[in-house]
PDB file of C-alpha atoms in Angstrom:
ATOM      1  CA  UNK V   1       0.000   0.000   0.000  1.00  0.00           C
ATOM      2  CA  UNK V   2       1.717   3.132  -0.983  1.00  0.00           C
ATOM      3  CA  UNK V   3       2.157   5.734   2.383  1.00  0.00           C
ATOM      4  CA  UNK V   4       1.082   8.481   0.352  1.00  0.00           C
ATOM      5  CA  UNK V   5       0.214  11.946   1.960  1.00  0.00           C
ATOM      6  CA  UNK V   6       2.258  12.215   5.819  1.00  0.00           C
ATOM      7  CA  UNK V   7      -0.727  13.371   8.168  1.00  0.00           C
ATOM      8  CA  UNK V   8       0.455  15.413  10.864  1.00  0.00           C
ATOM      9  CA  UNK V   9      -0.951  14.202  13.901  1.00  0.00           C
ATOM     10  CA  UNK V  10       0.686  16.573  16.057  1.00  0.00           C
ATOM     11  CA  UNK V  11       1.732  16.184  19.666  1.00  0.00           C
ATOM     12  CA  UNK V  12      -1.106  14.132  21.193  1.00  0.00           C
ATOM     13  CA  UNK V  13      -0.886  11.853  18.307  1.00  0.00           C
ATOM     14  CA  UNK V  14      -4.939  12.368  16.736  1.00  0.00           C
ATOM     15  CA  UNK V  15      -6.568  14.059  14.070  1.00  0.00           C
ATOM     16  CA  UNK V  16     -10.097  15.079  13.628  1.00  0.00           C
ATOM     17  CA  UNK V  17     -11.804  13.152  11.150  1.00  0.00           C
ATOM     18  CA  UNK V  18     -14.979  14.076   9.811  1.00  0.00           C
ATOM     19  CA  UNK V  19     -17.243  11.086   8.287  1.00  0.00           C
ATOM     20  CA  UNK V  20     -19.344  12.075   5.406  1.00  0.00           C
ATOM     21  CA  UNK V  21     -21.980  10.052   3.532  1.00  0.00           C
ATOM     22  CA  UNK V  22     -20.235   9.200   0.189  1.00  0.00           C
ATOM     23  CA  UNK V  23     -23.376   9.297  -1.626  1.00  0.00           C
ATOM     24  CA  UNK V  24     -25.653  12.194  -0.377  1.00  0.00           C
ATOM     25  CA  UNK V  25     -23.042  14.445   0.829  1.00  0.00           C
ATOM     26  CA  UNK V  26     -24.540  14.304   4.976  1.00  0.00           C
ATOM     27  CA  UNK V  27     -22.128  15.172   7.685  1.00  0.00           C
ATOM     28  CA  UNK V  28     -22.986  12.053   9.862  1.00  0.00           C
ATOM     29  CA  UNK V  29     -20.453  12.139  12.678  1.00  0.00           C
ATOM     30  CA  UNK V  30     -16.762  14.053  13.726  1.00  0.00           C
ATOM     31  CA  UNK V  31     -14.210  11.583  15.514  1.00  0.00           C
ATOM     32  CA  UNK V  32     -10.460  11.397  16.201  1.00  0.00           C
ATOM     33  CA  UNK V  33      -7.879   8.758  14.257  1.00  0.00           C
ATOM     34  CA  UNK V  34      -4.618   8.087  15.575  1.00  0.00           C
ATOM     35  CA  UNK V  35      -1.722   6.586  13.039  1.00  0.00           C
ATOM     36  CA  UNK V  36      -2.720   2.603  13.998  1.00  0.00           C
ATOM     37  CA  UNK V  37      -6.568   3.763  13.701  1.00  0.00           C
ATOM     38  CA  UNK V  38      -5.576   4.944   9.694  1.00  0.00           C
ATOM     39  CA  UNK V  39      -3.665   2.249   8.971  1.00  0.00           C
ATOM     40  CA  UNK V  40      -6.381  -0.550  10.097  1.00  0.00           C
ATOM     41  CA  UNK V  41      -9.084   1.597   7.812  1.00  0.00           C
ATOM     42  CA  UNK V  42      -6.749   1.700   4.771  1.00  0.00           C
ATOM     43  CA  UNK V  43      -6.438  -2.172   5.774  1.00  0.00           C
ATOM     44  CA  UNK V  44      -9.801  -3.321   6.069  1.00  0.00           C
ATOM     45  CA  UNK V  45     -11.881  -0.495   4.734  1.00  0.00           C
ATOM     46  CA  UNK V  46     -13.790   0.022   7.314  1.00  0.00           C
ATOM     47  CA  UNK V  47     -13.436   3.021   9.384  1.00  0.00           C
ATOM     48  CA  UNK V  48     -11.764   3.077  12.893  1.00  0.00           C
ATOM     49  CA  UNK V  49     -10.991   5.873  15.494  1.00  0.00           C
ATOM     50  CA  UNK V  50      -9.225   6.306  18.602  1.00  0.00           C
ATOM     51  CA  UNK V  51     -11.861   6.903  21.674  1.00  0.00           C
ATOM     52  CA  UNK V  52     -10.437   9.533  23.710  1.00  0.00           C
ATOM     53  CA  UNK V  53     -12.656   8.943  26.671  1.00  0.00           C
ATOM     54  CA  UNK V  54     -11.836   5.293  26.310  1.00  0.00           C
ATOM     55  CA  UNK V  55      -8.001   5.577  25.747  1.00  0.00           C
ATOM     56  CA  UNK V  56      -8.597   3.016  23.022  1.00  0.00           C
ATOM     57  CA  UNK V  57      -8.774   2.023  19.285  1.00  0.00           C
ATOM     58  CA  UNK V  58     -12.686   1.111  18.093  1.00  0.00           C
ATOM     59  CA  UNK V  59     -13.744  -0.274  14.974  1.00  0.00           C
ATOM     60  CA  UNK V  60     -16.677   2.027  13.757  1.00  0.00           C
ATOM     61  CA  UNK V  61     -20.321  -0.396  14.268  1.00  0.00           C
ATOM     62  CA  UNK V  62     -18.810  -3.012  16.276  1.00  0.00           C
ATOM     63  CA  UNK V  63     -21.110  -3.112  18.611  1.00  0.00           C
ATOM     64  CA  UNK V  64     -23.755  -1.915  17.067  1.00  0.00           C
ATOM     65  CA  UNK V  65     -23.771  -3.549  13.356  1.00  0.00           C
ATOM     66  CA  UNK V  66     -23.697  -0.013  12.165  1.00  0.00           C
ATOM     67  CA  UNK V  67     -20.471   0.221  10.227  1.00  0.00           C
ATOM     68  CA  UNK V  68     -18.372   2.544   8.006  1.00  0.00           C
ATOM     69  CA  UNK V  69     -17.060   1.381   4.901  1.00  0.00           C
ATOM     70  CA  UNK V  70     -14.766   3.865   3.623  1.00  0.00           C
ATOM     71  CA  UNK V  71     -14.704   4.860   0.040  1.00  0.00           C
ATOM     72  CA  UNK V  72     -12.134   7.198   0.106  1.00  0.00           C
ATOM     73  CA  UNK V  73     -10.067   9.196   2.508  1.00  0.00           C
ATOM     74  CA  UNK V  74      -8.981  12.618   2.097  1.00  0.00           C
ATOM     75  CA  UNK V  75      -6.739  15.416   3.668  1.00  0.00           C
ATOM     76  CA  UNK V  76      -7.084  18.533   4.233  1.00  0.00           C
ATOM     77  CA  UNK V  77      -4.634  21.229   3.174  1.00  0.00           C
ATOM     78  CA  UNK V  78      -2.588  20.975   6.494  1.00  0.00           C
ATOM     79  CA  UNK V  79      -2.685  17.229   6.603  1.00  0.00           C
ATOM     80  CA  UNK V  80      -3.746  17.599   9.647  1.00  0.00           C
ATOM     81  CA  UNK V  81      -7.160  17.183   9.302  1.00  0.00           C
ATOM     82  CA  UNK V  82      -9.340  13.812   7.640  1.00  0.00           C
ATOM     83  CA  UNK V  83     -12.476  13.138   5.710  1.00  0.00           C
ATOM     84  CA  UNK V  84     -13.724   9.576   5.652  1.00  0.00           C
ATOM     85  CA  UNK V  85     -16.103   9.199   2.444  1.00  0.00           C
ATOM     86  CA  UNK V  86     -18.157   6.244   3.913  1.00  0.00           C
ATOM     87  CA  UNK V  87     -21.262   4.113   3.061  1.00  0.00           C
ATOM     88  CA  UNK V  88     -23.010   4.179   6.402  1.00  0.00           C
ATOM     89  CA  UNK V  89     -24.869   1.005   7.561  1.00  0.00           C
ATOM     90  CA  UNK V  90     -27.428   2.145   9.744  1.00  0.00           C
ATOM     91  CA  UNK V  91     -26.929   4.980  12.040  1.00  0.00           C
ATOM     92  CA  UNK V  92     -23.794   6.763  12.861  1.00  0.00           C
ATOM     93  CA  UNK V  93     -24.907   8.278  15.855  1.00  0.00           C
ATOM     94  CA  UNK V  94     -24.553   6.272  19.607  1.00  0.00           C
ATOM     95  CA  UNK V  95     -28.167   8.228  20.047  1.00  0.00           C
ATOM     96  CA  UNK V  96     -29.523   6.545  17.171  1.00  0.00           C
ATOM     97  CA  UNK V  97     -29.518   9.060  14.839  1.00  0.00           C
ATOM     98  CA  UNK V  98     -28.136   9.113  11.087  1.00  0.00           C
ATOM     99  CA  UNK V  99     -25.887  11.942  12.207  1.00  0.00           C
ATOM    100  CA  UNK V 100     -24.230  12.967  15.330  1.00  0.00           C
ATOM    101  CA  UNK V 101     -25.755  16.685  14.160  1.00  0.00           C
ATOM    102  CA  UNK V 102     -29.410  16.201  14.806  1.00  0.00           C
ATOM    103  CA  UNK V 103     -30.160  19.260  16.564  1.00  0.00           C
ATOM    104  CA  UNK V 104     -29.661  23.102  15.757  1.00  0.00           C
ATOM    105  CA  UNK V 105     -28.248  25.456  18.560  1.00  0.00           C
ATOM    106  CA  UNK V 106     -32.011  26.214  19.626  1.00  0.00           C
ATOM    107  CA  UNK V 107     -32.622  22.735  20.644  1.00  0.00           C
ATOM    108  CA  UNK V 108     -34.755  22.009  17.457  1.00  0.00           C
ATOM    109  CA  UNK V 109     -34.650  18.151  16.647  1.00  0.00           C
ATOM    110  CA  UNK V 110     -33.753  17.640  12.723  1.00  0.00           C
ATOM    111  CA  UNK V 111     -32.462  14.494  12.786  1.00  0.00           C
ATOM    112  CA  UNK V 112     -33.922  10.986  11.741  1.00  0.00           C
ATOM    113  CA  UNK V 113     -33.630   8.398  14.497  1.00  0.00           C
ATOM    114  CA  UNK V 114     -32.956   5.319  12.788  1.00  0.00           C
ATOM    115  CA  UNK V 115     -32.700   2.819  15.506  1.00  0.00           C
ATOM    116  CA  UNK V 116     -33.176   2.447  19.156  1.00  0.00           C
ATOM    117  CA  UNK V 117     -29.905   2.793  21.403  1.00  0.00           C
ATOM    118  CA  UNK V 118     -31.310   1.249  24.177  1.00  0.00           C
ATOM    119  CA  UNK V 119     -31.940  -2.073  22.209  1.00  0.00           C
ATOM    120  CA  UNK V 120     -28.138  -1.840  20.746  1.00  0.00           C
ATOM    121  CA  UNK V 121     -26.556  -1.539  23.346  1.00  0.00           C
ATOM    122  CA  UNK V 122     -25.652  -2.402  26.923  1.00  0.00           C
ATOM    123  CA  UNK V 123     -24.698   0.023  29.610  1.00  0.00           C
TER     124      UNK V 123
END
């Protein structure tokens, strides 16, 4: 696999990635990717971040059976910054929404809910 564009992950080691539906253009969800996190979704094309609250590596969907699979990945101008292009299998959001970004400022609920957390998982 060729190494291609160096991403800067900077002193803590992350970037922000953004995930974007690859078909309809929808922001569905803004995570963090450290360098093993990249290199297992160039690997298995399916997208994984780095939990921050967690202090650990997590395949995207699974627990839930709502995966990525990446079509592309792009970098911003800085390389400092990623865009996952992905097909999105269900809902992207832990809330079950499509996308994390269901709400305006106001409080205003925009979002679809497309399944039911509480069913998905176990807390």
């Amino acid at each position: 696999m060729d190494d291609g564009i160096a991403v800067d992950f900077g002193e803590d080691g992350l970037v922000p990635a953004v995930a974007q539906d690859s078909e309809t253009g929808e922001v569905l969800m803004l995570a963090y990717v450290s360098p093993e996190a990249l290199t297992r979704t160039r690997e298995t094309g399916r997208a994984h971040y780095y939990s921050r609250s967690r202090d650990e590596l997590w395949e995207k969907g699974k627990t839930s059976g709502h995966v990525q699979t990446v079509e592309e990945v792009r970098v911003d101008c800085d390389a400092d910054t990623l865009l996952y292009l992905v097909d999105q299998e269900g809902g992207a959001c832990h809330t079950g929404h499509r996308s994390c970004f269901y709400r305006t400022i106001e409080g205003e609920n925009v979002g679809e809910q497309v399944f039911d957390p509480d069913a998905v998982y176990d807390d």
